[in-house]
Coordinates of C-alpha atoms and ligand atoms in Angstrom, one line a residue:
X197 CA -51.2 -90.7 -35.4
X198 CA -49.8 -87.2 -35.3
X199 CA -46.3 -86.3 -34.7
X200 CA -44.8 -85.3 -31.6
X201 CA -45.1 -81.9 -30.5
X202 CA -42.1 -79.7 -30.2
X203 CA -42.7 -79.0 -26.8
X204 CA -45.1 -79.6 -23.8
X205 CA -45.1 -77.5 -20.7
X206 CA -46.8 -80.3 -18.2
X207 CA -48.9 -79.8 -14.7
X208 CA -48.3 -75.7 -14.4
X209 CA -50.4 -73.0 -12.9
X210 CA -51.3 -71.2 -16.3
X211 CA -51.7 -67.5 -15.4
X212 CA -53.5 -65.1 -17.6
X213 CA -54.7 -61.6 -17.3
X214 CA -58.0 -63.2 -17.2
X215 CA -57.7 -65.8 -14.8
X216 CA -55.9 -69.0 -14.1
X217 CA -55.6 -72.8 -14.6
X218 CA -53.7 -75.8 -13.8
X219 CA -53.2 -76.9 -17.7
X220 CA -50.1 -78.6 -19.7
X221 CA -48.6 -75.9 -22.3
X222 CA -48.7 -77.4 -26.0
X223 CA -46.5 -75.8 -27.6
X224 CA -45.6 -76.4 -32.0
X225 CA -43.7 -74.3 -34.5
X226 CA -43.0 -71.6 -32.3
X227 CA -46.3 -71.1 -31.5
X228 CA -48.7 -72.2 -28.3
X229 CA -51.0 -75.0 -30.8
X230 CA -53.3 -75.9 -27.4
X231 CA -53.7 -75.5 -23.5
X232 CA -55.2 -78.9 -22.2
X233 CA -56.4 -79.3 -19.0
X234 CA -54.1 -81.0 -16.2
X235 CA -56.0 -83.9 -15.5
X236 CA -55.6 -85.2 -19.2
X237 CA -52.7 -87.3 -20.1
X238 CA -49.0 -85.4 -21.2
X239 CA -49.6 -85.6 -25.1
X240 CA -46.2 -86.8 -26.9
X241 CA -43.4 -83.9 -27.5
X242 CA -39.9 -84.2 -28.1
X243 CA -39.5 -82.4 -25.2
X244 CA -41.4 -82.1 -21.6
X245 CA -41.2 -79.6 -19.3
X246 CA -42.4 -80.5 -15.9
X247 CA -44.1 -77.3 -14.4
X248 CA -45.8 -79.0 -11.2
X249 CA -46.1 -76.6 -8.4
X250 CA -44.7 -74.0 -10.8
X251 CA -46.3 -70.7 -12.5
X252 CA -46.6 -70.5 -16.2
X253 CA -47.4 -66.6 -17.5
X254 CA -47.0 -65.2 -20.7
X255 CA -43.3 -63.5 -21.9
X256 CA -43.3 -59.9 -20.8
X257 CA -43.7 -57.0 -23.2
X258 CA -41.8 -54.2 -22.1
X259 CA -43.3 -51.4 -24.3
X260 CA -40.6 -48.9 -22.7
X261 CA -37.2 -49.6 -23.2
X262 CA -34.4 -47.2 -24.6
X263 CA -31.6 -49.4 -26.4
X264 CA -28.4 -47.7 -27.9
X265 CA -30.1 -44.4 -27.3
X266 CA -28.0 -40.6 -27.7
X267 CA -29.6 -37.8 -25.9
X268 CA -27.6 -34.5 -25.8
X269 CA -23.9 -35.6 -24.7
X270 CA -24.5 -39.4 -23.7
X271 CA -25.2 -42.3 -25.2
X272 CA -27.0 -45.6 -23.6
X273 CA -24.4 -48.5 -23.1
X274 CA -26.1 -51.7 -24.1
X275 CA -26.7 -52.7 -27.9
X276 CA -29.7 -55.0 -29.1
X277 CA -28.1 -58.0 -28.3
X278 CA -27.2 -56.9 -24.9
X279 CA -30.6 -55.3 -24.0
X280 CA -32.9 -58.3 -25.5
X281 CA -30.8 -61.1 -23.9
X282 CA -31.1 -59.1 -20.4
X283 CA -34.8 -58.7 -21.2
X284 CA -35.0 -62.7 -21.8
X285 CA -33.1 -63.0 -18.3
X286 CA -35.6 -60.9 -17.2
X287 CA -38.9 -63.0 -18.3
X288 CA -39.4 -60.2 -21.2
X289 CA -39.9 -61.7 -24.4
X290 CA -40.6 -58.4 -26.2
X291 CA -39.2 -55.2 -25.8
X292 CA -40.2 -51.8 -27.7
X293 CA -37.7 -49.2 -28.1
X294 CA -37.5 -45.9 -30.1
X295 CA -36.8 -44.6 -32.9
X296 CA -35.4 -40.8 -31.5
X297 CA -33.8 -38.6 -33.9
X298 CA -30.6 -37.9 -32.3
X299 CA -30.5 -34.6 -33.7
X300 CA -32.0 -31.6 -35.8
X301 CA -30.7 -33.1 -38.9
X302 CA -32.3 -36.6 -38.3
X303 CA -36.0 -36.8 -39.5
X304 CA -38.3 -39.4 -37.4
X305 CA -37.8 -41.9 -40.8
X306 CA -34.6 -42.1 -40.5
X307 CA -34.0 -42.6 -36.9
X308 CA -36.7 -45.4 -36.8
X309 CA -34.5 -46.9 -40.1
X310 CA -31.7 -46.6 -38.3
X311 CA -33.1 -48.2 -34.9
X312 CA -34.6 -51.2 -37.5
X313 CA -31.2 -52.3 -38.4
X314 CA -30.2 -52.1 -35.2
X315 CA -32.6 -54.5 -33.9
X316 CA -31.4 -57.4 -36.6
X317 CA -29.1 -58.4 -33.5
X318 CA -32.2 -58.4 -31.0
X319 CA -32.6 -62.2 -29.4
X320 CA -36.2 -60.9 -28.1
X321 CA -38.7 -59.8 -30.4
X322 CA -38.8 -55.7 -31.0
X323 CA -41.6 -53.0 -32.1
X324 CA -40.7 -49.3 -32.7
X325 CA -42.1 -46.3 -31.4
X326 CA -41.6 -43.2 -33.1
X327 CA -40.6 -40.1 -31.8
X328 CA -41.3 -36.2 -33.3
X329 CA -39.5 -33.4 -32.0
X330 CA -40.4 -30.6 -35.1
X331 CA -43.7 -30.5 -36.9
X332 CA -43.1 -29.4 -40.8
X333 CA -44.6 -30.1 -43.6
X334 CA -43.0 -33.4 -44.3
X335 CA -43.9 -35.2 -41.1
X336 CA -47.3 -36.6 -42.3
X337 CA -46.0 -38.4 -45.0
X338 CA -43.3 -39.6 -42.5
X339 CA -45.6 -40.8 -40.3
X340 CA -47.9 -42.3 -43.2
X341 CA -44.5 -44.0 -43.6
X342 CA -44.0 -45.2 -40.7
X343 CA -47.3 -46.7 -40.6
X344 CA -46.7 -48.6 -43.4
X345 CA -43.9 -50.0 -42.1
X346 CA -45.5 -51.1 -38.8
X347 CA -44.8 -48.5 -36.7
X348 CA -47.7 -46.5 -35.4
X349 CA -47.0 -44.8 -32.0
X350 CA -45.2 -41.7 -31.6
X351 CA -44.0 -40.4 -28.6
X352 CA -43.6 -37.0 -27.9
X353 CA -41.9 -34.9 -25.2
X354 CA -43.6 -32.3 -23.4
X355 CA -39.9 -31.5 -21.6
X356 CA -36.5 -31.3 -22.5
X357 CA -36.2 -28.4 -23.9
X358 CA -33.3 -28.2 -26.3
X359 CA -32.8 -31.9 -27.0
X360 CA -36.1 -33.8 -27.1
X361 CA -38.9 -32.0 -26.5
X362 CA -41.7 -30.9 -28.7
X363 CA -44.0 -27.6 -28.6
X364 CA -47.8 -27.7 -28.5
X365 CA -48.3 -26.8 -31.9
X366 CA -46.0 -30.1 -32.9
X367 CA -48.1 -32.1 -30.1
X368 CA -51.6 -31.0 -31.4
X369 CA -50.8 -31.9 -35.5
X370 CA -49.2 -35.4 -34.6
X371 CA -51.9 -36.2 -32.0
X372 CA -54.1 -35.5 -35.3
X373 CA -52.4 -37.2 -37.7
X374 CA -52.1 -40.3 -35.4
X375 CA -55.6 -40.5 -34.6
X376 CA -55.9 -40.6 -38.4
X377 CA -53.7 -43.4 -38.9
X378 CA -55.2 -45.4 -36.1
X379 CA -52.5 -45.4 -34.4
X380 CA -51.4 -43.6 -30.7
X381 CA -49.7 -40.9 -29.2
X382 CA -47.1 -41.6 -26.5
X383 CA -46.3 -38.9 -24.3
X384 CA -44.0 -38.0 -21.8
X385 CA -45.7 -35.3 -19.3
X386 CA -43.8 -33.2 -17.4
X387 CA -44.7 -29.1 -17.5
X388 CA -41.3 -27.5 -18.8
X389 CA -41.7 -24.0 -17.7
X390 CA -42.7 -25.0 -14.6
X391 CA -39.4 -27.7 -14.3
X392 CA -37.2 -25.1 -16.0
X393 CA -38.3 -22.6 -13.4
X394 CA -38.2 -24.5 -9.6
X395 CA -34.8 -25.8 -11.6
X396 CA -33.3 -22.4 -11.8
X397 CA -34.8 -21.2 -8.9
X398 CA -32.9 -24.2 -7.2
X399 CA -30.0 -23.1 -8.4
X400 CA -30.1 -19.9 -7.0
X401 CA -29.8 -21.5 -3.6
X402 CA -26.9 -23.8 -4.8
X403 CA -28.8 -26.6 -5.3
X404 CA -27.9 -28.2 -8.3
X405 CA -26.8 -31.7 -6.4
X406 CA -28.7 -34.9 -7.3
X407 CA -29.4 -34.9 -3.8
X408 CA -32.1 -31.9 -4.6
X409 CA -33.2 -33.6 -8.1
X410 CA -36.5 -34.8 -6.5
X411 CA -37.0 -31.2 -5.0
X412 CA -36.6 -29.7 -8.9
X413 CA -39.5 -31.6 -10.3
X414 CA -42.8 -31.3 -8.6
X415 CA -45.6 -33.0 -8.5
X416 CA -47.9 -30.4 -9.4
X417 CA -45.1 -30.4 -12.7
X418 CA -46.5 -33.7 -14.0
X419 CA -50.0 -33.2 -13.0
X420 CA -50.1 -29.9 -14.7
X421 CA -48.6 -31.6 -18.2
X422 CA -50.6 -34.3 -18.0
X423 CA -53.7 -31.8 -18.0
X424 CA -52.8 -30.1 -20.9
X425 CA -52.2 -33.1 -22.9
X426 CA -55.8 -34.5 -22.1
X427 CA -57.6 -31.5 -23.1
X428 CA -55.4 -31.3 -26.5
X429 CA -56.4 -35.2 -26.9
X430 CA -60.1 -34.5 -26.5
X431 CA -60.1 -31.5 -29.1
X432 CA -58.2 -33.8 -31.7
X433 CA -60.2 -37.4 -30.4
X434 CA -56.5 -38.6 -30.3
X435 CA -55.8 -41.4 -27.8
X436 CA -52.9 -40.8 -25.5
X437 CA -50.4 -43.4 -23.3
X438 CA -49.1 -41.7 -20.5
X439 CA -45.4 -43.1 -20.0
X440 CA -43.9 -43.2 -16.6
X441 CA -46.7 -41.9 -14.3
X442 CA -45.3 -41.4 -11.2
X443 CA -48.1 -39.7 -8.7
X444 CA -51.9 -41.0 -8.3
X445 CA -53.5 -37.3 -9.3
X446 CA -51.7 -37.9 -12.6
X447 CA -53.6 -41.5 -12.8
X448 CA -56.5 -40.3 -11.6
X449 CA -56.8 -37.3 -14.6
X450 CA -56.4 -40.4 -16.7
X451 CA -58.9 -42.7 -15.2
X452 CA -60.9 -39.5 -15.0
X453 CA -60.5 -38.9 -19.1
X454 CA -61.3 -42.4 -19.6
X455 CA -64.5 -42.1 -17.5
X456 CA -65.3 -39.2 -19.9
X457 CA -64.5 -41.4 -23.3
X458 CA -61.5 -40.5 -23.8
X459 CA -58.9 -43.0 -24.8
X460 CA -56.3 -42.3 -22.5
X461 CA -53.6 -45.0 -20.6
X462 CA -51.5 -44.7 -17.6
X463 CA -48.2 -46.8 -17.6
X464 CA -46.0 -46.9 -14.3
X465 CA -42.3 -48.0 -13.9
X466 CA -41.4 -50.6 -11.1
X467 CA -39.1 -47.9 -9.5
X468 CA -41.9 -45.0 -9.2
X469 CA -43.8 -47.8 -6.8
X470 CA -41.0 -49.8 -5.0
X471 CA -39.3 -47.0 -4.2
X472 CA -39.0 -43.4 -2.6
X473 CA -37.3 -39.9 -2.2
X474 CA -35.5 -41.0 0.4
X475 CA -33.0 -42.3 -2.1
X476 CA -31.5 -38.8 -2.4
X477 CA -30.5 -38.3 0.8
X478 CA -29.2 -41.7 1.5
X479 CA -25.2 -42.7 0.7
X480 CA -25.8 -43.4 -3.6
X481 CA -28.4 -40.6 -5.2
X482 CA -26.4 -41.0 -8.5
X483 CA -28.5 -44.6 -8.9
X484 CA -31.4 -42.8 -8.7
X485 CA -31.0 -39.9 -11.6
X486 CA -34.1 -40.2 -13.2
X487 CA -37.3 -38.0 -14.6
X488 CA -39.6 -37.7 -13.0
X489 CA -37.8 -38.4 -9.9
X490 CA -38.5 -40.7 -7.0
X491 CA -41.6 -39.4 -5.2
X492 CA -42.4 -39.3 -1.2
X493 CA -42.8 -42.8 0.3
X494 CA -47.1 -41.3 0.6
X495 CA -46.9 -40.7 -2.9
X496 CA -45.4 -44.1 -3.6
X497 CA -48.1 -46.0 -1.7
X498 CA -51.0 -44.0 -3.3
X499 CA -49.5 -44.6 -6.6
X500 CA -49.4 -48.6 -5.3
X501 CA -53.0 -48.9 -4.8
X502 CA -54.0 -47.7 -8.2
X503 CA -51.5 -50.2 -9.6
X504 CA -53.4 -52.8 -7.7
X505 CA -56.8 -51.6 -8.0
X506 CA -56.6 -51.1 -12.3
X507 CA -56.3 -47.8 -12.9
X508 CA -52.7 -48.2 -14.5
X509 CA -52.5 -50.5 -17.8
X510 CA -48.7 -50.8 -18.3
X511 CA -45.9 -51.5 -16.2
X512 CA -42.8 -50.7 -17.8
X513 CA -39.2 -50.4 -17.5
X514 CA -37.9 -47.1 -19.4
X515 CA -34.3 -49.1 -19.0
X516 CA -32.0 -46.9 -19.9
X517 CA -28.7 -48.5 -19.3
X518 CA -26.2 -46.0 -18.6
X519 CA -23.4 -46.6 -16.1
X520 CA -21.9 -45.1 -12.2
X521 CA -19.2 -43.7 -14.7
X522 CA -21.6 -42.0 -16.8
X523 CA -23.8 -40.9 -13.9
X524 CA -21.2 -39.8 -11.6
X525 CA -19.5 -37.9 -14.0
X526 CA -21.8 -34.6 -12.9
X527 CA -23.3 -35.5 -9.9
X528 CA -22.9 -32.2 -8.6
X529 CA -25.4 -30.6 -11.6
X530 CA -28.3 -32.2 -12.2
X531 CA -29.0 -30.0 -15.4
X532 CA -25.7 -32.2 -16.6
X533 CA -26.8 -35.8 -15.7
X534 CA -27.6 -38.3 -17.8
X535 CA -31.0 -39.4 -16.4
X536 CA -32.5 -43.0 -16.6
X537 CA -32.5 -46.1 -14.9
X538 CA -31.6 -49.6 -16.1
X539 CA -34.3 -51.9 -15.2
X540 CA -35.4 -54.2 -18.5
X541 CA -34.3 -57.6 -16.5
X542 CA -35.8 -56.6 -12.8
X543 CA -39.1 -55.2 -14.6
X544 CA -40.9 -58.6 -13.5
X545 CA -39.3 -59.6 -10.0
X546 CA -39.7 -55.8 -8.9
X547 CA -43.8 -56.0 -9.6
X548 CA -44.0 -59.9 -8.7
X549 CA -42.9 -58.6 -5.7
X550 CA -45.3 -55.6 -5.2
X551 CA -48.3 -57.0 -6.5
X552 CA -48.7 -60.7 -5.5
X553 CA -49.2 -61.6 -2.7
X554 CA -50.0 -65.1 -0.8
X555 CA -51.9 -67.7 -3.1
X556 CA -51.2 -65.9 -5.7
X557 CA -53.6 -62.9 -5.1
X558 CA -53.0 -60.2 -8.0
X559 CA -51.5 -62.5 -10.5
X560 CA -53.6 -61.8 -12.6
X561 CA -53.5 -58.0 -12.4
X562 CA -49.7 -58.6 -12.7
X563 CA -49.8 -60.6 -16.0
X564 CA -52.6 -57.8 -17.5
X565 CA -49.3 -54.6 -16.9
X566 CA -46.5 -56.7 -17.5
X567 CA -47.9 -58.5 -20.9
X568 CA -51.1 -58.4 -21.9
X569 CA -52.0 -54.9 -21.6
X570 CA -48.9 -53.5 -23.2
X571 CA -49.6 -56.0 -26.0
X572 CA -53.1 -55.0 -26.2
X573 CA -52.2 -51.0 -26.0
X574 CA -49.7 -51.3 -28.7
X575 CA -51.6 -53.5 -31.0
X576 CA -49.1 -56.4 -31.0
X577 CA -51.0 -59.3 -32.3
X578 CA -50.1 -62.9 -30.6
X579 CA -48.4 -61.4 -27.8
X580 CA -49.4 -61.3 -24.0
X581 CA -51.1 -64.1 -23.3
X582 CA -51.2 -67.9 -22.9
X583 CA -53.4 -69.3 -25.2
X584 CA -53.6 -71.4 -28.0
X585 CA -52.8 -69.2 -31.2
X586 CA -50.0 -66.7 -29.7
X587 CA -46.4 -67.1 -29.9
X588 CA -45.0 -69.6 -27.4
X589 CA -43.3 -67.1 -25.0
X590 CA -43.5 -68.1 -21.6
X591 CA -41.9 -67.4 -18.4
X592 CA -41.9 -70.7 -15.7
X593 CA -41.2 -69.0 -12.2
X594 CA -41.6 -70.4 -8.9
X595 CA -43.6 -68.1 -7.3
X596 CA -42.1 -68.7 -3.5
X597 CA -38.5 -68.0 -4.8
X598 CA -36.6 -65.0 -3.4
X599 CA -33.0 -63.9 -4.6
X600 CA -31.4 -60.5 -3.5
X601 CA -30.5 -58.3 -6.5
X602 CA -27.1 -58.2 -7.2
X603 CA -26.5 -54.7 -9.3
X604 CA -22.9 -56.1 -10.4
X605 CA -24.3 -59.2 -11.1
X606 CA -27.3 -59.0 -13.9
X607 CA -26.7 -58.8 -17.6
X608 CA -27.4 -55.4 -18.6
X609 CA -24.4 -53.1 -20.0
X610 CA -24.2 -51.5 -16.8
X611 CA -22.6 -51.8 -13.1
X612 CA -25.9 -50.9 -10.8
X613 CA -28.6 -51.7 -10.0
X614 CA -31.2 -49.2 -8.0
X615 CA -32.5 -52.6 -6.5
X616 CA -29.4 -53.8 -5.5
X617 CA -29.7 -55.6 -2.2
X618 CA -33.6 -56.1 -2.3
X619 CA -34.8 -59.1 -1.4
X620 CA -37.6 -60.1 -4.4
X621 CA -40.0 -62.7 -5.5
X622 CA -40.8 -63.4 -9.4
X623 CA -36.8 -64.3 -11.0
X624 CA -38.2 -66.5 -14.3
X625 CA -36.7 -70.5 -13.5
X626 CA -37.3 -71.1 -17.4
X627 CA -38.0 -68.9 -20.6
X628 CA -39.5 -69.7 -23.7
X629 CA -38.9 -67.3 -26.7
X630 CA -40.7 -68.0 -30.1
X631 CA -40.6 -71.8 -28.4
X632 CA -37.0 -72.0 -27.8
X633 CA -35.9 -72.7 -24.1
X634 CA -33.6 -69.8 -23.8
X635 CA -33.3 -69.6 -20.3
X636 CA -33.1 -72.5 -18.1
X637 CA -31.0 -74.2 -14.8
X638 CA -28.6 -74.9 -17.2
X639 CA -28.2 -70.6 -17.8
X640 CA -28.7 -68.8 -21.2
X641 CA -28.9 -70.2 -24.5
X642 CA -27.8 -67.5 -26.8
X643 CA -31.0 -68.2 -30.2
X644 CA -28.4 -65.4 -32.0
X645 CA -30.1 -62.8 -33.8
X646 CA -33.5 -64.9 -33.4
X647 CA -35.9 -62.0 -32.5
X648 CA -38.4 -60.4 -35.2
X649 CA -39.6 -57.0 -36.0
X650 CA -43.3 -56.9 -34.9
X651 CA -45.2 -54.7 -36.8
X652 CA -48.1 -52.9 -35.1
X653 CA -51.4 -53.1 -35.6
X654 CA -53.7 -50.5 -35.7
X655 CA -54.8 -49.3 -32.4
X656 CA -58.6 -49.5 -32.6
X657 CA -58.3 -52.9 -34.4
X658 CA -56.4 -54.0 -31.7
X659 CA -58.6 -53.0 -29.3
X660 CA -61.8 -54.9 -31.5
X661 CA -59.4 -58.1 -30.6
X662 CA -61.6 -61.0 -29.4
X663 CA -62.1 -60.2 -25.7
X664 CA -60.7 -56.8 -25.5
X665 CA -64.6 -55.3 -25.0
X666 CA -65.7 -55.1 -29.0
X667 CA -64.6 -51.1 -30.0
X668 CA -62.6 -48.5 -28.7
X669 CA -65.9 -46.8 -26.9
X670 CA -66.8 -49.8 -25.4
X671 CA -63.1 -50.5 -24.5
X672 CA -63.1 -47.1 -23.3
X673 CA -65.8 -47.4 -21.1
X674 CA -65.3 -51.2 -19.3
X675 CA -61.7 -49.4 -18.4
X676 CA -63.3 -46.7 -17.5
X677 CA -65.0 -48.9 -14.8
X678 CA -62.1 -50.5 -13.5
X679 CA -60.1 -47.5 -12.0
X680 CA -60.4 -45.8 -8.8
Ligands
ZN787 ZN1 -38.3 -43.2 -21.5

């Protein structure tokens, strides 16, 4: 007779990016050890979960989240422990932050060493970008480096001049050197001249108020980066991951790259879709200081329907946890704002609540940009997915639920929320980490400093995965298929 199982998840709808069943969760040593159907009898476990008329979906893996992170003047208010037990609230189960250096005199190395001893007080499991501002003649053994230590994205700025970003020449040589690593390039697109320009020209008029931030940063801004970063990723044969795409021309160059065999990914944040310009001229901009900004409630809606229809692969929170203090402290300059938006614990209510709708149309897609493409894109083995094999991290959500956000009231280090008072679908009931119950009716059980360092894998291999279309041209082309 065998033993008792550690844990059994009994009579839930299991929801995958591929589909769904009504199945009882086996879960073992941390790990999901089989899915049996329903109508079979509970096996033993020591403890059962009853999950009848209930969802069952894989943790969340928030591939975009900024923890302890100094930019210029300001720093982000929540440490690892803080950011991973919001992210648990939250139904996230993995978070990936980066490793930034915080100034010229920090190399890439060291500021992913430093964020890995950070994360030794994560209660979520973590993965590391990297991040290059200057190219020199040391970087490729740094990234080599990094590789070997299971890092293998870097993320590069195309703005922020002064602080973060990187030139083209800097772009171009770690777009190459990543492709060689098997590994990808992260970039943020937003054309600086262009930005630096309608800024100044902005300020001409006066308007340096948050209430014009949306007015400073076009479009055509994005669009325009986002152009010049595919054509550098087809000269190299680099793949690229688009962070924070805010308008559907900058998806559709994507989908339009992919169509052409490019590797090239589109990830959206829950605030670019649920959410509009018209939060600058309403009685709280300051929650809303972000880059890009909010767009019009047409762009919004276009952006939506892409979501929906596959043409974006990640939904992600860039939660950066700043606070009203912080944010209000130069509300009149824009140019002196910290910009960022805390958002790692309403990642999954927010796109519950746009994208499923009654029955339970569009869980699927859901599950694919809140877990299993992120875990896909950034090669994170075991992650994303309920099935027997991967690590036993599961949200259990009752998929009729609504609560009203409460900005004051959720656990990240801040004191907003820029969905406070919105009515949403999605809050996790229950949350499984590594196979602990961390979350349940009973509130949070702290697993301490519980969560692992993930390495990555590399990003072709990843994409070879059983089921994930058999190379990265073939992969390439079935997502090619799937856009607009
Ligand atoms: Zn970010």
């Amino acid at each position: 007779m065998t033993a008792p199982a550690d844990l059994v998840i009994a009579h839930g709808t299991v929801a995958n990016a591929d589909g769904r069943r009504r199945a009882h969760v086996v879960v073992d040593g941390g790990r999901i050890t089989a899915l049996l159907d329903a109508a079979e009898p509970v096996p033993p476990a020591r403890q059962v979960i009853d999950a009848a008329g209930l969802l069952v979906i894989p943790g969340g893996v928030d591939g975009h989240c900024h923890v302890a992170q100094t930019t210029g003047p300001y720093t982000t208010l929540d440490d690892y422990a803080l950011t991973s037990t919001a992210a648990l609230w939250g139904g996230t189960t993995t978070i990936m932050d980066f490793g930034i250096p915080r100034d010229a005199s920090e190399t890439p190395l060291q500021a992913a060493r430093h964020k890995l001893e950070l994360a030794r007080q994560a209660r979520c499991d973590v993965a590391l970008h990297a991040s290059v501002i200057d190219w020199d003649e040391t970087v490729p053994a740094q990234l080599q480096e990094l590789a070997d230590l299971g890092i293998r994205s870097v993320k590069l700025y195309m703005t922020n001049r002064g602080t973060t970003m990187a030139d083209n020449d800097t772009v171009l040589q770690v777009m190459r050197q990543m492709a060689a690593l098997d590994g990808l390039t992260w970039i943020h697109a937003e054309h600086d001249a262009i930005i630096a320009d309608c800024t100044a020209e902005h300020a001409g008029r006066g308007q340096t108020g948050i209430e014009h931030l949306h007015l400073t940063r076009p479009e055509l801004a994005e669009e325009a980066s986002v152009r010049e970063v595919l054509a550098m990723a087809e000269y190299t044969g680099a793949p690229v991951y688009f962070v924070h795409q805010s308008t559907p021309g900058a998806v559709d160059l994507v989908t339009e790259a992919r169509v052409n065999g490019l590797a090239a990914y589109s990830e959206t944040c829950p605030h670019y879709v649920a959410l509009d310009d018209t939060v600058y001229s309403g009685p709280v901009p300051e929650w809303f200081a972000c880059c890009p900004p909010m767009r019009s409630a047409e762009t919004a809606a276009a952006l939506r329907e892409r979501l929906l229809g596959g043409a974006v692969h990640a939904v992600a929170s860039d939660h950066s946890c700043y606070d009203l203090t912080q944010k209000r402290l130069h509300t009149e300059d824009i140019r002196q704002m910290p910009h960022g938006l805390p958002g790692v614990e309403t990642r999954l209510p927010v796109a519950f609540t746009e994208m499923v709708g009654p029955d339970l149309a569009g869980i699927e897609r859901l599950v694919e940009v809140f877990a299993a493409g992120p875990a896909r894109i950034n090669a994170l083995p075991g992650k994303g997915a309920v099935a027997e094999g991967c690590d036993a991290d599961l949200v259990i959500l009752d998929p009729a639920e609504e609560r009203t956000v409460d900005g004051a009231g959720l656990h990240m280090g801040t004191d907003f929320s820029p969905f406070h008072g919105r009515s949403l679908r999605g809050w996790p009931q229950m949350v499984v980490a590594g196979g602990r119950v961390v979350l349940d009716d009973g509130g949070f059980h702290d697993p301490g400093p519980a969560g692992r360092f993930l390495e990555q894998a590399g990003f072709g291999e990843a994409l070879a995965w059983p089921g994930q279309g058999g190379s990265r041209q073939a992969a390439g082309a079935a997502t090619g298929q799937d856009g607009e």
